[in-house]
Amino acid sequence: MSEATHIHPGSVGHEVAHDDHHHGHHEQSFITKYIFSQDHKTIGKQFLITGIIWAIVGGLFSVLFRLQLGFPGQSFPILETFFGHWAKGGTIQPEFYYALVTMHGTVLVFFVLTAGLSGTFANLLIPLQVGARDMASPFMNMLSYWFFFMASIVMISSLFIQTGPASGGWTVYPPLSALGQASDGSKLGMDLWIVAMALFVVSSLLGGLNYIATILNMRTKGMSMTRLPLTIWALFFTAVLGVLSFPVLLSGLILLLFDRNLGTSFYLSDIVVAGEVLPNEGGSAILFQHLFWFLGHPEVYIILLPAMGMVSEILSVNSRKPIFGYMAMLGSLFAIAILAFLVWAHHMFVTGLNPFLGSVFVLLTLLIAVPSAIKVFNWLTTLWRGNIRLFPSTLFAIGFVSLFISGGLTGIFLGNSTIDIHLHDTMFVVAHFHIVMGVASMFGMFAGVYHWFPKMFGRYLNATLGYVHFWVTMIGSYLIFWPMHYEGLAGMPRRYLDKSIWKSFNQFGDLDKMITVVSIIVFAVQLMFVFNFFYSIFKGRKVTSTNPWGANTLEWTTPINPGHGNWEGEIPEVHRWAYDYGKDGREFIPQTEPVGANESKH
Amino acid sequence: MEVVMNQQRKKIHPHKFTLWVAIASILMMFAGLTSAFIVKSNLTGWRNIKMPTVFWYSTAAILLSSLTIQVAIRSFKQREMKQYRSMIAWTLVLGVAFIVLQYFGFKNLWEQNIRFSGSAGAGQFLYVIFGLHALHVIGGAIALLVMFLKAYVGKVKLYSSVPVEVMATYWHFVDILWIYLLVFFIVIG
């Protein structure tokens, strides 16, 4: 027994870790510490701050196109000052509108809610919560951020070229996206979009490989898989989804690049564009949709799962109760990850898909309701009769559950291929996925930022601003997206520039104005959050104890401002799961505490 | 406690494990492309191709290189560094030969008037799929070159066989992937 305790766990992982530990003691220049850093915590912060910048850009785009939707054709001279010929006379031009919609989707889905969310928290939390000094390969981890950075540069540069960025929707369906002569947004902007996305795929693969290897191979002594916090499980399944689905998107984009630039016919067939008959024959545009949605559907879980994991953790910590149904949470994460790969064609019910095949996809899609309902039940029962501390992080976590329920229920409508015939490509779809995936995941991200900000920067975010941020965003989100369900049920199409020629949609004119005004307010409140974020990094209230929230997980056993290597001295050993709250009369029992002789079972 | 310890001692090296996950990822990309091939081959305007014989020579080259890298591992573990260096060199030479032979294969197809433009066919897929495979071989060849230079220039004696094993696993993978792609094109194309 005494001999066994001398052996370091995971000899190899430890050896790597020790190297890093020694690095920590060397004098580091500004560049190796903050820019080309290999410290997972710094890389996480880099992802977060880049993600915040992208969120401001992507959010601003939505405000701009909401101006057009709320006040069609009205002139806002300030827009011409900023955007020149794209907003001639102060009204948003059709090409610009399409570009805004496309870039809003791309930026928010990939750059904010994939890189900004799982990039941030996987980097920050995986080594800290599994008890490792750093990732399996810190160098690859650094590359992951810099590929994301390059992708960002390429995508940003596409905003400043003469013909404008990619347009035609974030799904970039051919033939529109394959033919430069089809629209301005299919010219150089589209090539830059593809290149940026290819770089992004490389970034997320490098990251994902590391996350998986670290979770499976570099856990500290005693940290068995079933003692992992649910955040780690969620990030693990997220990484698996990404590693298996992003390459398929890449292959689809490579074929698209060939069609665009070398004249191949993978997606093109029998096309006449601008009076010109194209020689392409035998291509299939539907093929692209299959390849795209094989990533595209897992992608929504890549966005959602990290939020689910963090919400589980935060709700348990702040209701001072163990998570309800740990194994059920785990099983439902697993079920969602499997089903994520088997439902992509529900995005394609109206493409001429064989109705029999469609019915299979309906069944598989509706099956997702089962693990989702299990998770909702468990979150609510975790809160039930808890000793709830309503921090901003708790509120955002509860907000996540609320939005996940609201948005999830409309998923049952859309998952039925027959109802989808009426609802597809209407505002109902916009309402559904924004609530369940977009806003809900943003809420999970905010919850995570409020909860782990003390770990990241050694200071607290201002809580008063946090409460204002929560309530305005919460009420605003429902005011923005709830009415869209009614518009969609009435048949109002999404993506359209101007719907005023349909007399039947005029009844929604004031509603659209309201949505636009609320979205401007909500956007302003997000800027307030950004102010709070940067102000608090430098001037926030200082954290004085290592474990400010009274949480059990390992990240709170590190020093307040941990160096590279995380723990001074040995990595702590783990003796229990992460959720011993309110047990045997004690408020919380950290994972590092050995199980007592008379302790009750959980 | 003993059980936990033993389990942890049996753990695979993180770099090796990362490679296996990366292999799964690369496989998904080729699975995407080959399934696209199957979907497309049922549509109008599909043209089949005659596989150039030079691809058989490249197959021989890459199969042989798998053998040489396996010998390289064995000699590294037995600390026969001279043999190790020559085997790495041979693997590199065969890898480069493979890429050159692929180029001739592409050239042969191009001369059969199989071009990018115009209607779809197995040829266009072949350029993309074999081209991407060749890129993966080139990546491996660059890593081999680095390993080769390290074995000659490096003053530090290396005892861990992990980098060699990671390299060899990747190399076998691109070999097996090539066999799969070749068989795929012969059977379905």
mmCIF file of N, CA and C in Angstrom, chain B residues 91-189:
data_model
loop_
_atom_site.group_PDB
_atom_site.id
_atom_site.type_symbol
_atom_site.label_atom_id
_atom_site.label_comp_id
_atom_site.label_asym_id
_atom_site.label_seq_id
_atom_site.Cartn_x
_atom_site.Cartn_y
_atom_site.Cartn_z
ATOM 1 N N THR B 91 12.251 4.579 -45.833
ATOM 2 C CA THR B 91 10.818 4.902 -45.756
ATOM 3 C C THR B 91 10.536 6.229 -46.426
ATOM 4 N N LEU B 92 11.432 7.184 -46.134
ATOM 5 C CA LEU B 92 11.264 8.509 -46.724
ATOM 6 C C LEU B 92 11.354 8.436 -48.243
ATOM 7 N N VAL B 93 12.360 7.706 -48.744
ATOM 8 C CA VAL B 93 12.541 7.580 -50.188
ATOM 9 C C VAL B 93 11.296 6.948 -50.817
ATOM 10 N N LEU B 94 10.799 5.884 -50.185
ATOM 11 C CA LEU B 94 9.621 5.216 -50.735
ATOM 12 C C LEU B 94 8.394 6.121 -50.677
ATOM 13 N N GLY B 95 8.305 6.920 -49.605
ATOM 14 C CA GLY B 95 7.186 7.860 -49.489
ATOM 15 C C GLY B 95 7.215 8.882 -50.611
ATOM 16 N N VAL B 96 8.415 9.425 -50.862
ATOM 17 C CA VAL B 96 8.551 10.391 -51.955
ATOM 18 C C VAL B 96 8.252 9.714 -53.286
ATOM 19 N N ALA B 97 8.733 8.470 -53.437
ATOM 20 C CA ALA B 97 8.458 7.725 -54.671
ATOM 21 C C ALA B 97 6.953 7.573 -54.866
ATOM 22 N N PHE B 98 6.244 7.287 -53.784
ATOM 23 C CA PHE B 98 4.795 7.140 -53.864
ATOM 24 C C PHE B 98 4.153 8.409 -54.412
ATOM 25 N N ILE B 99 4.594 9.553 -53.870
ATOM 26 C CA ILE B 99 3.988 10.816 -54.285
ATOM 27 C C ILE B 99 4.295 11.094 -55.756
ATOM 28 N N VAL B 100 5.545 10.808 -56.170
ATOM 29 C CA VAL B 100 5.917 11.030 -57.573
ATOM 30 C C VAL B 100 5.078 10.135 -58.477
ATOM 31 N N LEU B 101 4.918 8.859 -58.051
ATOM 32 C CA LEU B 101 4.127 7.929 -58.871
ATOM 33 C C LEU B 101 2.667 8.376 -58.954
ATOM 34 N N GLN B 102 2.144 8.931 -57.828
ATOM 35 C CA GLN B 102 0.768 9.451 -57.867
ATOM 36 C C GLN B 102 0.669 10.557 -58.912
ATOM 37 N N TYR B 103 1.713 11.404 -58.936
ATOM 38 C CA TYR B 103 1.715 12.495 -59.920
ATOM 39 C C TYR B 103 1.612 11.937 -61.331
ATOM 40 N N PHE B 104 2.391 10.861 -61.594
ATOM 41 C CA PHE B 104 2.328 10.279 -62.936
ATOM 42 C C PHE B 104 0.960 9.674 -63.207
ATOM 43 N N GLY B 105 0.353 9.110 -62.175
ATOM 44 C CA GLY B 105 -0.998 8.574 -62.328
ATOM 45 C C GLY B 105 -1.976 9.671 -62.732
ATOM 46 N N PHE B 106 -1.885 10.821 -62.033
ATOM 47 C CA PHE B 106 -2.763 11.949 -62.357
ATOM 48 C C PHE B 106 -2.513 12.418 -63.789
ATOM 49 N N LYS B 107 -1.211 12.444 -64.165
ATOM 50 C CA LYS B 107 -0.855 12.921 -65.492
ATOM 51 C C LYS B 107 -1.453 12.020 -66.563
ATOM 52 N N ASN B 108 -1.354 10.702 -66.289
ATOM 53 C CA ASN B 108 -1.913 9.725 -67.207
ATOM 54 C C ASN B 108 -3.414 9.960 -67.389
ATOM 55 N N LEU B 109 -4.124 10.178 -66.301
ATOM 56 C CA LEU B 109 -5.567 10.435 -66.375
ATOM 57 C C LEU B 109 -5.850 11.705 -67.169
ATOM 58 N N TRP B 110 -5.039 12.733 -66.876
ATOM 59 C CA TRP B 110 -5.222 14.016 -67.561
ATOM 60 C C TRP B 110 -5.091 13.818 -69.070
ATOM 61 N N GLU B 111 -4.098 12.947 -69.471
ATOM 62 C CA GLU B 111 -3.905 12.684 -70.890
ATOM 63 C C GLU B 111 -5.051 11.876 -71.480
ATOM 64 N N GLN B 112 -5.749 11.115 -70.637
ATOM 65 C CA GLN B 112 -6.964 10.420 -71.111
ATOM 66 C C GLN B 112 -8.131 11.370 -71.264
ATOM 67 N N ASN B 113 -7.817 12.687 -71.169
ATOM 68 C CA ASN B 113 -8.826 13.730 -71.318
ATOM 69 C C ASN B 113 -9.843 13.755 -70.177
ATOM 70 N N ILE B 114 -9.404 13.357 -69.004
ATOM 71 C CA ILE B 114 -10.267 13.497 -67.832
ATOM 72 C C ILE B 114 -9.878 14.782 -67.133
ATOM 73 N N ARG B 115 -10.760 15.785 -67.265
ATOM 74 C CA ARG B 115 -10.444 17.135 -66.793
ATOM 75 C C ARG B 115 -11.377 17.528 -65.660
ATOM 76 N N PHE B 116 -11.075 18.694 -65.088
ATOM 77 C CA PHE B 116 -11.942 19.196 -64.023
ATOM 78 C C PHE B 116 -13.271 19.704 -64.570
ATOM 79 N N SER B 117 -13.173 20.415 -65.716
ATOM 80 C CA SER B 117 -14.376 21.091 -66.195
ATOM 81 C C SER B 117 -15.334 20.092 -66.822
ATOM 82 N N GLY B 118 -16.569 20.529 -66.979
ATOM 83 C CA GLY B 118 -17.563 19.698 -67.644
ATOM 84 C C GLY B 118 -18.258 18.751 -66.705
ATOM 85 N N SER B 119 -18.818 17.698 -67.287
ATOM 86 C CA SER B 119 -19.751 16.891 -66.510
ATOM 87 C C SER B 119 -19.019 16.004 -65.512
ATOM 88 N N ALA B 120 -19.801 15.523 -64.575
ATOM 89 C CA ALA B 120 -19.230 14.826 -63.437
ATOM 90 C C ALA B 120 -18.776 13.426 -63.795
ATOM 91 N N GLY B 121 -17.904 12.875 -62.981
ATOM 92 C CA GLY B 121 -17.474 11.514 -63.198
ATOM 93 C C GLY B 121 -16.510 11.078 -62.120
ATOM 94 N N ALA B 122 -16.142 9.787 -62.206
ATOM 95 C CA ALA B 122 -15.241 9.237 -61.209
ATOM 96 C C ALA B 122 -13.897 9.963 -61.220
ATOM 97 N N GLY B 123 -13.488 10.467 -62.404
ATOM 98 C CA GLY B 123 -12.189 11.109 -62.530
ATOM 99 C C GLY B 123 -12.049 12.314 -61.620
ATOM 100 N N GLN B 124 -13.095 13.168 -61.593
ATOM 101 C CA GLN B 124 -13.030 14.365 -60.754
ATOM 102 C C GLN B 124 -12.897 13.978 -59.282
ATOM 103 N N PHE B 125 -13.665 12.952 -58.904
ATOM 104 C CA PHE B 125 -13.558 12.495 -57.518
ATOM 105 C C PHE B 125 -12.165 11.950 -57.245
ATOM 106 N N LEU B 126 -11.633 11.223 -58.258
ATOM 107 C CA LEU B 126 -10.311 10.633 -58.051
ATOM 108 C C LEU B 126 -9.268 11.715 -57.791
ATOM 109 N N TYR B 127 -9.321 12.788 -58.586
ATOM 110 C CA TYR B 127 -8.357 13.872 -58.359
ATOM 111 C C TYR B 127 -8.465 14.393 -56.929
ATOM 112 N N VAL B 128 -9.704 14.625 -56.479
ATOM 113 C CA VAL B 128 -9.891 15.211 -55.144
ATOM 114 C C VAL B 128 -9.460 14.228 -54.059
ATOM 115 N N ILE B 129 -9.963 12.988 -54.163
ATOM 116 C CA ILE B 129 -9.749 12.033 -53.068
ATOM 117 C C ILE B 129 -8.287 11.595 -53.013
ATOM 118 N N PHE B 130 -7.732 11.183 -54.171
ATOM 119 C CA PHE B 130 -6.320 10.775 -54.176
ATOM 120 C C PHE B 130 -5.432 11.973 -53.861
ATOM 121 N N GLY B 131 -5.854 13.161 -54.315
ATOM 122 C CA GLY B 131 -5.065 14.363 -54.026
ATOM 123 C C GLY B 131 -4.990 14.625 -52.524
ATOM 124 N N LEU B 132 -6.157 14.531 -51.857
ATOM 125 C CA LEU B 132 -6.163 14.745 -50.402
ATOM 126 C C LEU B 132 -5.339 13.672 -49.700
ATOM 127 N N HIS B 133 -5.437 12.431 -50.208
ATOM 128 C CA HIS B 133 -4.626 11.373 -49.607
ATOM 129 C C HIS B 133 -3.149 11.694 -49.769
ATOM 130 N N ALA B 134 -2.776 12.150 -50.982
ATOM 131 C CA ALA B 134 -1.369 12.489 -51.223
ATOM 132 C C ALA B 134 -0.914 13.593 -50.267
ATOM 133 N N LEU B 135 -1.794 14.568 -49.991
ATOM 134 C CA LEU B 135 -1.437 15.625 -49.043
ATOM 135 C C LEU B 135 -1.115 15.034 -47.669
ATOM 136 N N HIS B 136 -1.905 14.020 -47.276
ATOM 137 C CA HIS B 136 -1.637 13.391 -45.979
ATOM 138 C C HIS B 136 -0.305 12.639 -45.998
ATOM 139 N N VAL B 137 0.023 12.035 -47.170
ATOM 140 C CA VAL B 137 1.321 11.357 -47.271
ATOM 141 C C VAL B 137 2.454 12.388 -47.219
ATOM 142 N N ILE B 138 2.243 13.529 -47.917
ATOM 143 C CA ILE B 138 3.281 14.563 -47.907
ATOM 144 C C ILE B 138 3.522 15.054 -46.477
ATOM 145 N N GLY B 139 2.421 15.267 -45.738
ATOM 146 C CA GLY B 139 2.561 15.660 -44.334
ATOM 147 C C GLY B 139 3.389 14.652 -43.559
ATOM 148 N N GLY B 140 3.094 13.358 -43.782
ATOM 149 C CA GLY B 140 3.854 12.306 -43.115
ATOM 150 C C GLY B 140 5.311 12.317 -43.536
ATOM 151 N N ALA B 141 5.558 12.562 -44.842
ATOM 152 C CA ALA B 141 6.928 12.574 -45.345
ATOM 153 C C ALA B 141 7.728 13.702 -44.709
ATOM 154 N N ILE B 142 7.069 14.862 -44.511
ATOM 155 C CA ILE B 142 7.766 15.978 -43.862
ATOM 156 C C ILE B 142 8.147 15.590 -42.434
ATOM 157 N N ALA B 143 7.202 14.957 -41.730
ATOM 158 C CA ALA B 143 7.505 14.514 -40.365
ATOM 159 C C ALA B 143 8.653 13.500 -40.362
ATOM 160 N N LEU B 144 8.654 12.613 -41.368
ATOM 161 C CA LEU B 144 9.735 11.632 -41.491
ATOM 162 C C LEU B 144 11.077 12.326 -41.711
ATOM 163 N N LEU B 145 11.053 13.360 -42.551
ATOM 164 C CA LEU B 145 12.283 14.101 -42.840
ATOM 165 C C LEU B 145 12.845 14.707 -41.551
ATOM 166 N N VAL B 146 11.944 15.301 -40.758
ATOM 167 C CA VAL B 146 12.371 15.888 -39.479
ATOM 168 C C VAL B 146 12.986 14.804 -38.599
ATOM 169 N N MET B 147 12.302 13.651 -38.567
ATOM 170 C CA MET B 147 12.783 12.562 -37.730
ATOM 171 C C MET B 147 14.153 12.062 -38.197
ATOM 172 N N PHE B 148 14.298 12.004 -39.533
ATOM 173 C CA PHE B 148 15.549 11.572 -40.150
ATOM 174 C C PHE B 148 16.684 12.539 -39.786
ATOM 175 N N LEU B 149 16.407 13.847 -39.921
ATOM 176 C CA LEU B 149 17.432 14.846 -39.607
ATOM 177 C C LEU B 149 17.810 14.783 -38.131
ATOM 178 N N LYS B 150 16.799 14.605 -37.280
ATOM 179 C CA LYS B 150 17.067 14.522 -35.848
ATOM 180 C C LYS B 150 17.979 13.346 -35.542
ATOM 181 N N ALA B 151 17.745 12.226 -36.237
ATOM 182 C CA ALA B 151 18.544 11.028 -35.985
ATOM 183 C C ALA B 151 19.998 11.253 -36.385
ATOM 184 N N TYR B 152 20.224 12.129 -37.391
ATOM 185 C CA TYR B 152 21.597 12.374 -37.838
ATOM 186 C C TYR B 152 22.260 13.514 -37.094
ATOM 187 N N VAL B 153 21.506 14.642 -36.992
ATOM 188 C CA VAL B 153 22.113 15.867 -36.484
ATOM 189 C C VAL B 153 22.074 15.937 -34.969
ATOM 190 N N GLY B 154 20.959 15.485 -34.415
ATOM 191 C CA GLY B 154 20.735 15.681 -32.988
ATOM 192 C C GLY B 154 21.861 15.124 -32.128
ATOM 193 N N LYS B 155 22.278 15.912 -31.136
ATOM 194 C CA LYS B 155 23.330 15.429 -30.258
ATOM 195 C C LYS B 155 22.734 14.695 -29.068
ATOM 196 N N VAL B 156 21.472 15.059 -28.778
ATOM 197 C CA VAL B 156 20.826 14.430 -27.625
ATOM 198 C C VAL B 156 20.410 13.010 -28.010
ATOM 199 N N LYS B 157 20.745 12.059 -27.183
ATOM 200 C CA LYS B 157 20.337 10.689 -27.460
ATOM 201 C C LYS B 157 18.881 10.502 -27.068
ATOM 202 N N LEU B 158 18.105 9.960 -27.995
ATOM 203 C CA LEU B 158 16.693 9.757 -27.726
ATOM 204 C C LEU B 158 16.458 8.306 -27.335
ATOM 205 N N TYR B 159 15.774 8.109 -26.222
ATOM 206 C CA TYR B 159 15.483 6.737 -25.803
ATOM 207 C C TYR B 159 14.002 6.399 -25.875
ATOM 208 N N SER B 160 13.150 7.423 -25.819
ATOM 209 C CA SER B 160 11.719 7.117 -25.872
ATOM 210 C C SER B 160 11.342 6.700 -27.289
ATOM 211 N N SER B 161 10.665 5.560 -27.391
ATOM 212 C CA SER B 161 10.279 5.103 -28.723
ATOM 213 C C SER B 161 8.926 5.667 -29.136
ATOM 214 N N VAL B 162 8.325 6.514 -28.274
ATOM 215 C CA VAL B 162 6.976 7.004 -28.580
ATOM 216 C C VAL B 162 6.902 7.781 -29.901
ATOM 217 N N PRO B 163 7.799 8.755 -30.149
ATOM 218 C CA PRO B 163 7.684 9.481 -31.418
ATOM 219 C C PRO B 163 7.783 8.552 -32.635
ATOM 220 N N VAL B 164 8.682 7.565 -32.569
ATOM 221 C CA VAL B 164 8.820 6.634 -33.696
ATOM 222 C C VAL B 164 7.532 5.842 -33.863
ATOM 223 N N GLU B 165 6.970 5.412 -32.751
ATOM 224 C CA GLU B 165 5.747 4.616 -32.844
ATOM 225 C C GLU B 165 4.577 5.435 -33.372
ATOM 226 N N VAL B 166 4.496 6.701 -32.931
ATOM 227 C CA VAL B 166 3.433 7.570 -33.432
ATOM 228 C C VAL B 166 3.577 7.739 -34.937
ATOM 229 N N MET B 167 4.831 7.997 -35.362
ATOM 230 C CA MET B 167 5.104 8.156 -36.792
ATOM 231 C C MET B 167 4.694 6.903 -37.562
ATOM 232 N N ALA B 168 5.095 5.747 -37.036
ATOM 233 C CA ALA B 168 4.816 4.494 -37.740
ATOM 234 C C ALA B 168 3.311 4.236 -37.829
ATOM 235 N N THR B 169 2.601 4.520 -36.729
ATOM 236 C CA THR B 169 1.154 4.308 -36.757
ATOM 237 C C THR B 169 0.511 5.155 -37.833
ATOM 238 N N TYR B 170 0.935 6.431 -37.895
ATOM 239 C CA TYR B 170 0.376 7.319 -38.915
ATOM 240 C C TYR B 170 0.704 6.791 -40.311
ATOM 241 N N TRP B 171 1.944 6.327 -40.468
ATOM 242 C CA TRP B 171 2.374 5.866 -41.789
ATOM 243 C C TRP B 171 1.583 4.633 -42.220
ATOM 244 N N HIS B 172 1.395 3.697 -41.301
ATOM 245 C CA HIS B 172 0.566 2.534 -41.627
ATOM 246 C C HIS B 172 -0.851 2.967 -41.977
ATOM 247 N N PHE B 173 -1.312 4.002 -41.274
ATOM 248 C CA PHE B 173 -2.674 4.471 -41.523
ATOM 249 C C PHE B 173 -2.820 4.993 -42.943
ATOM 250 N N VAL B 174 -1.879 5.851 -43.396
ATOM 251 C CA VAL B 174 -2.031 6.364 -44.764
ATOM 252 C C VAL B 174 -1.886 5.237 -45.783
ATOM 253 N N ASP B 175 -1.104 4.215 -45.420
ATOM 254 C CA ASP B 175 -0.978 3.033 -46.278
ATOM 255 C C ASP B 175 -2.322 2.310 -46.396
ATOM 256 N N ILE B 176 -2.907 1.987 -45.255
ATOM 257 C CA ILE B 176 -4.185 1.262 -45.269
ATOM 258 C C ILE B 176 -5.277 2.099 -45.915
ATOM 259 N N LEU B 177 -5.225 3.415 -45.646
ATOM 260 C CA LEU B 177 -6.205 4.310 -46.265
ATOM 261 C C LEU B 177 -6.078 4.252 -47.787
ATOM 262 N N TRP B 178 -4.849 4.206 -48.264
ATOM 263 C CA TRP B 178 -4.630 4.131 -49.711
ATOM 264 C C TRP B 178 -5.221 2.841 -50.277
ATOM 265 N N ILE B 179 -4.963 1.722 -49.582
ATOM 266 C CA ILE B 179 -5.503 0.452 -50.064
ATOM 267 C C ILE B 179 -7.027 0.534 -50.136
ATOM 268 N N TYR B 180 -7.627 1.097 -49.074
ATOM 269 C CA TYR B 180 -9.085 1.237 -49.060
ATOM 270 C C TYR B 180 -9.564 2.053 -50.253
ATOM 271 N N LEU B 181 -8.895 3.189 -50.496
ATOM 272 C CA LEU B 181 -9.339 4.072 -51.574
ATOM 273 C C LEU B 181 -9.190 3.393 -52.931
ATOM 274 N N LEU B 182 -8.071 2.675 -53.092
ATOM 275 C CA LEU B 182 -7.830 1.991 -54.366
ATOM 276 C C LEU B 182 -8.901 0.933 -54.607
ATOM 277 N N VAL B 183 -9.141 0.114 -53.589
ATOM 278 C CA VAL B 183 -10.165 -0.931 -53.723
ATOM 279 C C VAL B 183 -11.526 -0.296 -53.991
ATOM 280 N N PHE B 184 -11.792 0.805 -53.277
ATOM 281 C CA PHE B 184 -13.066 1.506 -53.456
ATOM 282 C C PHE B 184 -13.248 1.924 -54.904
ATOM 283 N N PHE B 185 -12.201 2.524 -55.485
ATOM 284 C CA PHE B 185 -12.325 3.001 -56.857
ATOM 285 C C PHE B 185 -12.442 1.851 -57.853
ATOM 286 N N ILE B 186 -11.765 0.729 -57.537
ATOM 287 C CA ILE B 186 -11.833 -0.402 -58.471
ATOM 288 C C ILE B 186 -13.197 -1.071 -58.397
ATOM 289 N N VAL B 187 -13.714 -1.238 -57.185
ATOM 290 C CA VAL B 187 -14.980 -1.968 -57.032
ATOM 291 C C VAL B 187 -16.169 -1.101 -57.424
ATOM 292 N N ILE B 188 -16.200 0.147 -56.945
ATOM 293 C CA ILE B 188 -17.388 0.988 -57.164
ATOM 294 C C ILE B 188 -17.227 1.876 -58.382
ATOM 295 N N GLY B 189 -15.999 2.325 -58.651
ATOM 296 C CA GLY B 189 -15.795 3.314 -59.719
ATOM 297 C C GLY B 189 -15.927 2.745 -61.082
#
